[in-house]
Amino acid sequence: METQPLHDTLRKCRSKEKKTSEQRKLRRNLDKKRKCIKRANDTEEYRALQQVKAHDQMRSNRHSSGITSHPSATSSLDTD
């Protein structure tokens, strides 16, 4: 991992010192909103992934047990 040059670090510190309390509050509020949105998106992606996994698992179980979704497909119960 690369370290930041000292002048970049000092520049950031100086810019933080110059901020007013209102700017800090605004920044904190924006950060909270961004985190909330990110958490919601992560949760939504996780749910979608879980649904895909569940669907794949049901499909796998259906195929392994010989059950098919197409009515014209033959099953193991059909006899001639």
PDB file of N, CA and C in Angstrom:
ATOM      1  N   MET A   1       0.838  -1.172   0.000  1.00  0.00           N
ATOM      2  CA  MET A   1       0.000   0.000   0.000  1.00  0.00           C
ATOM      3  C   MET A   1       0.887   1.240   0.000  1.00  0.00           C
ATOM      4  N   GLU A   2       0.593   2.169  -0.866  1.00  0.00           N
ATOM      5  CA  GLU A   2       1.400   3.371  -0.971  1.00  0.00           C
ATOM      6  C   GLU A   2       0.999   4.367   0.110  1.00  0.00           C
ATOM      7  N   THR A   3       2.001   5.064   0.626  1.00  0.00           N
ATOM      8  CA  THR A   3       1.711   6.100   1.611  1.00  0.00           C
ATOM      9  C   THR A   3       1.575   7.433   0.900  1.00  0.00           C
ATOM     10  N   GLN A   4       0.802   8.307   1.492  1.00  0.00           N
ATOM     11  CA  GLN A   4       0.614   9.633   0.910  1.00  0.00           C
ATOM     12  C   GLN A   4       1.847  10.480   1.169  1.00  0.00           C
ATOM     13  N   PRO A   5       2.226  11.293   0.215  1.00  0.00           N
ATOM     14  CA  PRO A   5       3.324  12.232   0.474  1.00  0.00           C
ATOM     15  C   PRO A   5       2.943  13.179   1.608  1.00  0.00           C
ATOM     16  N   LEU A   6       3.944  13.631   2.318  1.00  0.00           N
ATOM     17  CA  LEU A   6       3.707  14.479   3.484  1.00  0.00           C
ATOM     18  C   LEU A   6       2.964  15.761   3.124  1.00  0.00           C
ATOM     19  N   HIS A   7       3.295  16.365   1.986  1.00  0.00           N
ATOM     20  CA  HIS A   7       2.637  17.626   1.633  1.00  0.00           C
ATOM     21  C   HIS A   7       1.141  17.426   1.388  1.00  0.00           C
ATOM     22  N   ASP A   8       0.731  16.256   0.882  1.00  0.00           N
ATOM     23  CA  ASP A   8      -0.701  15.981   0.702  1.00  0.00           C
ATOM     24  C   ASP A   8      -1.405  15.869   2.053  1.00  0.00           C
ATOM     25  N   THR A   9      -0.748  15.198   2.982  1.00  0.00           N
ATOM     26  CA  THR A   9      -1.321  15.028   4.314  1.00  0.00           C
ATOM     27  C   THR A   9      -1.475  16.378   5.005  1.00  0.00           C
ATOM     28  N   LEU A  10      -0.432  17.209   4.911  1.00  0.00           N
ATOM     29  CA  LEU A  10      -0.497  18.529   5.534  1.00  0.00           C
ATOM     30  C   LEU A  10      -1.565  19.400   4.883  1.00  0.00           C
ATOM     31  N   ARG A  11      -1.699  19.299   3.570  1.00  0.00           N
ATOM     32  CA  ARG A  11      -2.711  20.079   2.852  1.00  0.00           C
ATOM     33  C   ARG A  11      -4.109  19.703   3.338  1.00  0.00           C
ATOM     34  N   LYS A  12      -4.340  18.407   3.523  1.00  0.00           N
ATOM     35  CA  LYS A  12      -5.649  17.961   4.005  1.00  0.00           C
ATOM     36  C   LYS A  12      -5.914  18.465   5.424  1.00  0.00           C
ATOM     37  N   CYS A  13      -4.900  18.428   6.265  1.00  0.00           N
ATOM     38  CA  CYS A  13      -5.065  18.907   7.638  1.00  0.00           C
ATOM     39  C   CYS A  13      -5.403  20.392   7.652  1.00  0.00           C
ATOM     40  N   ARG A  14      -4.702  21.169   6.830  1.00  0.00           N
ATOM     41  CA  ARG A  14      -4.969  22.603   6.771  1.00  0.00           C
ATOM     42  C   ARG A  14      -6.380  22.885   6.269  1.00  0.00           C
ATOM     43  N   SER A  15      -6.819  22.125   5.285  1.00  0.00           N
ATOM     44  CA  SER A  15      -8.165  22.366   4.751  1.00  0.00           C
ATOM     45  C   SER A  15      -9.230  22.009   5.787  1.00  0.00           C
ATOM     46  N   LYS A  16      -8.967  20.983   6.605  1.00  0.00           N
ATOM     47  CA  LYS A  16      -9.916  20.628   7.662  1.00  0.00           C
ATOM     48  C   LYS A  16      -9.997  21.722   8.723  1.00  0.00           C
ATOM     49  N   GLU A  17      -8.854  22.335   9.029  1.00  0.00           N
ATOM     50  CA  GLU A  17      -8.831  23.399  10.034  1.00  0.00           C
ATOM     51  C   GLU A  17      -9.624  24.613   9.575  1.00  0.00           C
ATOM     52  N   LYS A  18      -9.665  24.857   8.282  1.00  0.00           N
ATOM     53  CA  LYS A  18     -10.335  26.036   7.742  1.00  0.00           C
ATOM     54  C   LYS A  18     -11.853  25.880   7.678  1.00  0.00           C
ATOM     55  N   LYS A  19     -12.338  24.669   7.811  1.00  0.00           N
ATOM     56  CA  LYS A  19     -13.778  24.447   7.706  1.00  0.00           C
ATOM     57  C   LYS A  19     -14.508  25.013   8.915  1.00  0.00           C
ATOM     58  N   THR A  20     -15.674  25.546   8.659  1.00  0.00           N
ATOM     59  CA  THR A  20     -16.504  26.061   9.743  1.00  0.00           C
ATOM     60  C   THR A  20     -17.339  24.921  10.320  1.00  0.00           C
ATOM     61  N   SER A  21     -17.954  25.183  11.444  1.00  0.00           N
ATOM     62  CA  SER A  21     -18.779  24.148  12.070  1.00  0.00           C
ATOM     63  C   SER A  21     -19.972  23.798  11.185  1.00  0.00           C
ATOM     64  N   GLU A  22     -20.502  24.794  10.461  1.00  0.00           N
ATOM     65  CA  GLU A  22     -21.626  24.524   9.551  1.00  0.00           C
ATOM     66  C   GLU A  22     -21.198  23.587   8.423  1.00  0.00           C
ATOM     67  N   GLN A  23     -19.997  23.818   7.904  1.00  0.00           N
ATOM     68  CA  GLN A  23     -19.496  22.953   6.835  1.00  0.00           C
ATOM     69  C   GLN A  23     -19.297  21.529   7.349  1.00  0.00           C
ATOM     70  N   ARG A  24     -18.803  21.414   8.578  1.00  0.00           N
ATOM     71  CA  ARG A  24     -18.611  20.081   9.164  1.00  0.00           C
ATOM     72  C   ARG A  24     -19.943  19.360   9.343  1.00  0.00           C
ATOM     73  N   LYS A  25     -20.951  20.095   9.830  1.00  0.00           N
ATOM     74  CA  LYS A  25     -22.282  19.497  10.012  1.00  0.00           C
ATOM     75  C   LYS A  25     -22.856  19.042   8.679  1.00  0.00           C
ATOM     76  N   LEU A  26     -22.721  19.896   7.673  1.00  0.00           N
ATOM     77  CA  LEU A  26     -23.216  19.550   6.342  1.00  0.00           C
ATOM     78  C   LEU A  26     -22.508  18.304   5.822  1.00  0.00           C
ATOM     79  N   ARG A  27     -21.199  18.267   6.004  1.00  0.00           N
ATOM     80  CA  ARG A  27     -20.417  17.112   5.549  1.00  0.00           C
ATOM     81  C   ARG A  27     -20.866  15.838   6.276  1.00  0.00           C
ATOM     82  N   ARG A  28     -21.054  15.924   7.588  1.00  0.00           N
ATOM     83  CA  ARG A  28     -21.506  14.754   8.354  1.00  0.00           C
ATOM     84  C   ARG A  28     -22.868  14.263   7.887  1.00  0.00           C
ATOM     85  N   ASN A  29     -23.781  15.195   7.649  1.00  0.00           N
ATOM     86  CA  ASN A  29     -25.120  14.820   7.180  1.00  0.00           C
ATOM     87  C   ASN A  29     -25.059  14.149   5.813  1.00  0.00           C
ATOM     88  N   LEU A  30     -24.244  14.700   4.921  1.00  0.00           N
ATOM     89  CA  LEU A  30     -24.099  14.085   3.597  1.00  0.00           C
ATOM     90  C   LEU A  30     -23.486  12.692   3.706  1.00  0.00           C
ATOM     91  N   ASP A  31     -22.493  12.542   4.578  1.00  0.00           N
ATOM     92  CA  ASP A  31     -21.879  11.229   4.777  1.00  0.00           C
ATOM     93  C   ASP A  31     -22.893  10.221   5.312  1.00  0.00           C
ATOM     94  N   LYS A  32     -23.748  10.668   6.242  1.00  0.00           N
ATOM     95  CA  LYS A  32     -24.780   9.777   6.783  1.00  0.00           C
ATOM     96  C   LYS A  32     -25.734   9.316   5.684  1.00  0.00           C
ATOM     97  N   LYS A  33     -26.149  10.265   4.836  1.00  0.00           N
ATOM     98  CA  LYS A  33     -27.063   9.921   3.741  1.00  0.00           C
ATOM     99  C   LYS A  33     -26.416   8.938   2.780  1.00  0.00           C
ATOM    100  N   ARG A  34     -25.152   9.202   2.438  1.00  0.00           N
ATOM    101  CA  ARG A  34     -24.439   8.301   1.517  1.00  0.00           C
ATOM    102  C   ARG A  34     -24.323   6.895   2.102  1.00  0.00           C
ATOM    103  N   LYS A  35     -23.988   6.820   3.386  1.00  0.00           N
ATOM    104  CA  LYS A  35     -23.866   5.518   4.035  1.00  0.00           C
ATOM    105  C   LYS A  35     -25.202   4.788   4.061  1.00  0.00           C
ATOM    106  N   CYS A  36     -26.269   5.530   4.331  1.00  0.00           N
ATOM    107  CA  CYS A  36     -27.605   4.936   4.370  1.00  0.00           C
ATOM    108  C   CYS A  36     -27.976   4.380   2.997  1.00  0.00           C
ATOM    109  N   ILE A  37     -27.719   5.159   1.960  1.00  0.00           N
ATOM    110  CA  ILE A  37     -28.018   4.712   0.592  1.00  0.00           C
ATOM    111  C   ILE A  37     -27.180   3.496   0.241  1.00  0.00           C
ATOM    112  N   LYS A  38     -25.907   3.518   0.605  1.00  0.00           N
ATOM    113  CA  LYS A  38     -25.025   2.389   0.302  1.00  0.00           C
ATOM    114  C   LYS A  38     -25.505   1.131   1.025  1.00  0.00           C
ATOM    115  N   ARG A  39     -25.877   1.289   2.298  1.00  0.00           N
ATOM    116  CA  ARG A  39     -26.384   0.142   3.055  1.00  0.00           C
ATOM    117  C   ARG A  39     -27.641  -0.424   2.417  1.00  0.00           C
ATOM    118  N   ALA A  40     -28.533   0.454   1.985  1.00  0.00           N
ATOM    119  CA  ALA A  40     -29.775   0.005   1.344  1.00  0.00           C
ATOM    120  C   ALA A  40     -29.470  -0.725   0.044  1.00  0.00           C
ATOM    121  N   ASN A  41     -28.539  -0.202  -0.743  1.00  0.00           N
ATOM    122  CA  ASN A  41     -28.166  -0.862  -1.993  1.00  0.00           C
ATOM    123  C   ASN A  41     -27.514  -2.207  -1.730  1.00  0.00           C
ATOM    124  N   ASP A  42     -26.629  -2.258  -0.721  1.00  0.00           N
ATOM    125  CA  ASP A  42     -25.980  -3.521  -0.386  1.00  0.00           C
ATOM    126  C   ASP A  42     -27.013  -4.550   0.050  1.00  0.00           C
ATOM    127  N   THR A  43     -27.992  -4.115   0.842  1.00  0.00           N
ATOM    128  CA  THR A  43     -29.041  -5.018   1.301  1.00  0.00           C
ATOM    129  C   THR A  43     -29.870  -5.507   0.122  1.00  0.00           C
ATOM    130  N   GLU A  44     -30.182  -4.601  -0.795  1.00  0.00           N
ATOM    131  CA  GLU A  44     -30.970  -4.961  -1.976  1.00  0.00           C
ATOM    132  C   GLU A  44     -30.205  -5.958  -2.852  1.00  0.00           C
ATOM    133  N   GLU A  45     -28.906  -5.716  -3.038  1.00  0.00           N
ATOM    134  CA  GLU A  45     -28.093  -6.642  -3.823  1.00  0.00           C
ATOM    135  C   GLU A  45     -28.021  -8.002  -3.138  1.00  0.00           C
ATOM    136  N   TYR A  46     -27.885  -7.999  -1.809  1.00  0.00           N
ATOM    137  CA  TYR A  46     -27.814  -9.243  -1.059  1.00  0.00           C
ATOM    138  C   TYR A  46     -29.112 -10.035  -1.212  1.00  0.00           C
ATOM    139  N   ARG A  47     -30.240  -9.342  -1.107  1.00  0.00           N
ATOM    140  CA  ARG A  47     -31.535 -10.018  -1.265  1.00  0.00           C
ATOM    141  C   ARG A  47     -31.676 -10.599  -2.664  1.00  0.00           C
ATOM    142  N   ALA A  48     -31.275  -9.836  -3.670  1.00  0.00           N
ATOM    143  CA  ALA A  48     -31.366 -10.320  -5.046  1.00  0.00           C
ATOM    144  C   ALA A  48     -30.489 -11.548  -5.227  1.00  0.00           C
ATOM    145  N   LEU A  49     -29.304 -11.523  -4.648  1.00  0.00           N
ATOM    146  CA  LEU A  49     -28.403 -12.669  -4.743  1.00  0.00           C
ATOM    147  C   LEU A  49     -29.007 -13.885  -4.048  1.00  0.00           C
ATOM    148  N   GLN A  50     -29.628 -13.675  -2.895  1.00  0.00           N
ATOM    149  CA  GLN A  50     -30.264 -14.775  -2.177  1.00  0.00           C
ATOM    150  C   GLN A  50     -31.422 -15.361  -2.977  1.00  0.00           C
ATOM    151  N   GLN A  51     -32.185 -14.509  -3.661  1.00  0.00           N
ATOM    152  CA  GLN A  51     -33.288 -14.995  -4.485  1.00  0.00           C
ATOM    153  C   GLN A  51     -32.768 -15.838  -5.638  1.00  0.00           C
ATOM    154  N   VAL A  52     -31.683 -15.404  -6.255  1.00  0.00           N
ATOM    155  CA  VAL A  52     -31.092 -16.166  -7.358  1.00  0.00           C
ATOM    156  C   VAL A  52     -30.605 -17.513  -6.847  1.00  0.00           C
ATOM    157  N   LYS A  53     -29.946 -17.511  -5.694  1.00  0.00           N
ATOM    158  CA  LYS A  53     -29.462 -18.770  -5.121  1.00  0.00           C
ATOM    159  C   LYS A  53     -30.623 -19.713  -4.811  1.00  0.00           C
ATOM    160  N   ALA A  54     -31.697 -19.182  -4.228  1.00  0.00           N
ATOM    161  CA  ALA A  54     -32.857 -20.007  -3.895  1.00  0.00           C
ATOM    162  C   ALA A  54     -33.497 -20.563  -5.160  1.00  0.00           C
ATOM    163  N   HIS A  55     -33.594 -19.737  -6.196  1.00  0.00           N
ATOM    164  CA  HIS A  55     -34.170 -20.185  -7.466  1.00  0.00           C
ATOM    165  C   HIS A  55     -33.316 -21.293  -8.079  1.00  0.00           C
ATOM    166  N   ASP A  56     -32.003 -21.102  -8.064  1.00  0.00           N
ATOM    167  CA  ASP A  56     -31.102 -22.120  -8.605  1.00  0.00           C
ATOM    168  C   ASP A  56     -31.197 -23.416  -7.805  1.00  0.00           C
ATOM    169  N   GLN A  57     -31.321 -23.287  -6.488  1.00  0.00           N
ATOM    170  CA  GLN A  57     -31.430 -24.472  -5.639  1.00  0.00           C
ATOM    171  C   GLN A  57     -32.727 -25.223  -5.929  1.00  0.00           C
ATOM    172  N   MET A  58     -33.836 -24.496  -6.090  1.00  0.00           N
ATOM    173  CA  MET A  58     -35.112 -25.147  -6.408  1.00  0.00           C
ATOM    174  C   MET A  58     -35.022 -25.833  -7.763  1.00  0.00           C
ATOM    175  N   ARG A  59     -34.404 -25.166  -8.720  1.00  0.00           N
ATOM    176  CA  ARG A  59     -34.242 -25.751 -10.054  1.00  0.00           C
ATOM    177  C   ARG A  59     -33.404 -27.018  -9.997  1.00  0.00           C
ATOM    178  N   SER A  60     -32.343 -26.955  -9.216  1.00  0.00           N
ATOM    179  CA  SER A  60     -31.464 -28.108  -9.064  1.00  0.00           C
ATOM    180  C   SER A  60     -32.215 -29.266  -8.413  1.00  0.00           C
ATOM    181  N   ASN A  61     -32.985 -28.963  -7.373  1.00  0.00           N
ATOM    182  CA  ASN A  61     -33.761 -30.005  -6.697  1.00  0.00           C
ATOM    183  C   ASN A  61     -34.816 -30.592  -7.628  1.00  0.00           C
ATOM    184  N   ARG A  62     -35.439 -29.750  -8.428  1.00  0.00           N
ATOM    185  CA  ARG A  62     -36.477 -30.195  -9.345  1.00  0.00           C
ATOM    186  C   ARG A  62     -35.888 -31.151 -10.387  1.00  0.00           C
ATOM    187  N   HIS A  63     -34.733 -30.795 -10.924  1.00  0.00           N
ATOM    188  CA  HIS A  63     -34.109 -31.633 -11.942  1.00  0.00           C
ATOM    189  C   HIS A  63     -33.588 -32.942 -11.356  1.00  0.00           C
ATOM    190  N   SER A  64     -33.067 -32.897 -10.149  1.00  0.00           N
ATOM    191  CA  SER A  64     -32.520 -34.112  -9.554  1.00  0.00           C
ATOM    192  C   SER A  64     -33.628 -35.075  -9.130  1.00  0.00           C
ATOM    193  N   SER A  65     -34.818 -34.563  -8.840  1.00  0.00           N
ATOM    194  CA  SER A  65     -35.908 -35.441  -8.426  1.00  0.00           C
ATOM    195  C   SER A  65     -36.750 -35.911  -9.608  1.00  0.00           C
ATOM    196  N   GLY A  66     -36.443 -35.424 -10.806  1.00  0.00           N
ATOM    197  CA  GLY A  66     -37.171 -35.865 -11.987  1.00  0.00           C
ATOM    198  C   GLY A  66     -38.403 -35.048 -12.284  1.00  0.00           C
ATOM    199  N   ILE A  67     -38.667 -34.019 -11.524  1.00  0.00           N
ATOM    200  CA  ILE A  67     -39.822 -33.163 -11.767  1.00  0.00           C
ATOM    201  C   ILE A  67     -39.416 -32.110 -12.787  1.00  0.00           C
ATOM    202  N   THR A  68     -40.226 -31.957 -13.806  1.00  0.00           N
ATOM    203  CA  THR A  68     -39.946 -30.926 -14.804  1.00  0.00           C
ATOM    204  C   THR A  68     -41.114 -29.972 -14.860  1.00  0.00           C
ATOM    205  N   SER A  69     -40.860 -28.794 -15.340  1.00  0.00           N
ATOM    206  CA  SER A  69     -41.924 -27.802 -15.384  1.00  0.00           C
ATOM    207  C   SER A  69     -42.718 -27.879 -16.678  1.00  0.00           C
ATOM    208  N   HIS A  70     -42.207 -28.554 -17.685  1.00  0.00           N
ATOM    209  CA  HIS A  70     -42.890 -28.620 -18.970  1.00  0.00           C
ATOM    210  C   HIS A  70     -43.856 -29.804 -18.970  1.00  0.00           C
ATOM    211  N   PRO A  71     -45.143 -29.609 -19.298  1.00  0.00           N
ATOM    212  CA  PRO A  71     -46.130 -30.687 -19.206  1.00  0.00           C
ATOM    213  C   PRO A  71     -45.904 -31.811 -20.221  1.00  0.00           C
ATOM    214  N   SER A  72     -45.265 -31.532 -21.341  1.00  0.00           N
ATOM    215  CA  SER A  72     -45.081 -32.586 -22.337  1.00  0.00           C
ATOM    216  C   SER A  72     -43.856 -33.443 -22.048  1.00  0.00           C
ATOM    217  N   ALA A  73     -43.084 -33.066 -21.056  1.00  0.00           N
ATOM    218  CA  ALA A  73     -41.897 -33.847 -20.725  1.00  0.00           C
ATOM    219  C   ALA A  73     -42.321 -35.141 -20.037  1.00  0.00           C
ATOM    220  N   THR A  74     -41.593 -36.189 -20.318  1.00  0.00           N
ATOM    221  CA  THR A  74     -41.910 -37.477 -19.697  1.00  0.00           C
ATOM    222  C   THR A  74     -41.326 -37.515 -18.303  1.00  0.00           C
ATOM    223  N   SER A  75     -41.989 -38.209 -17.444  1.00  0.00           N
ATOM    224  CA  SER A  75     -41.483 -38.339 -16.086  1.00  0.00           C
ATOM    225  C   SER A  75     -41.159 -39.794 -15.820  1.00  0.00           C
ATOM    226  N   SER A  76     -40.557 -40.050 -14.689  1.00  0.00           N
ATOM    227  CA  SER A  76     -40.197 -41.409 -14.324  1.00  0.00           C
ATOM    228  C   SER A  76     -41.442 -42.230 -13.987  1.00  0.00           C
ATOM    229  N   LEU A  77     -42.580 -41.588 -13.766  1.00  0.00           N
ATOM    230  CA  LEU A  77     -43.812 -42.296 -13.435  1.00  0.00           C
ATOM    231  C   LEU A  77     -44.554 -42.781 -14.673  1.00  0.00           C
ATOM    232  N   ASP A  78     -44.242 -42.200 -15.842  1.00  0.00           N
ATOM    233  CA  ASP A  78     -44.908 -42.612 -17.077  1.00  0.00           C
ATOM    234  C   ASP A  78     -44.440 -44.011 -17.474  1.00  0.00           C
ATOM    235  N   THR A  79     -45.407 -44.866 -17.769  1.00  0.00           N
ATOM    236  CA  THR A  79     -45.070 -46.218 -18.238  1.00  0.00           C
ATOM    237  C   THR A  79     -45.844 -46.493 -19.511  1.00  0.00           C
ATOM    238  N   ASP A  80     -45.277 -47.305 -20.364  1.00  0.00           N
ATOM    239  CA  ASP A  80     -45.947 -47.647 -21.621  1.00  0.00           C
ATOM    240  C   ASP A  80     -46.731 -48.919 -21.512  1.00  0.00           C
TER     241      ASP A  80
END
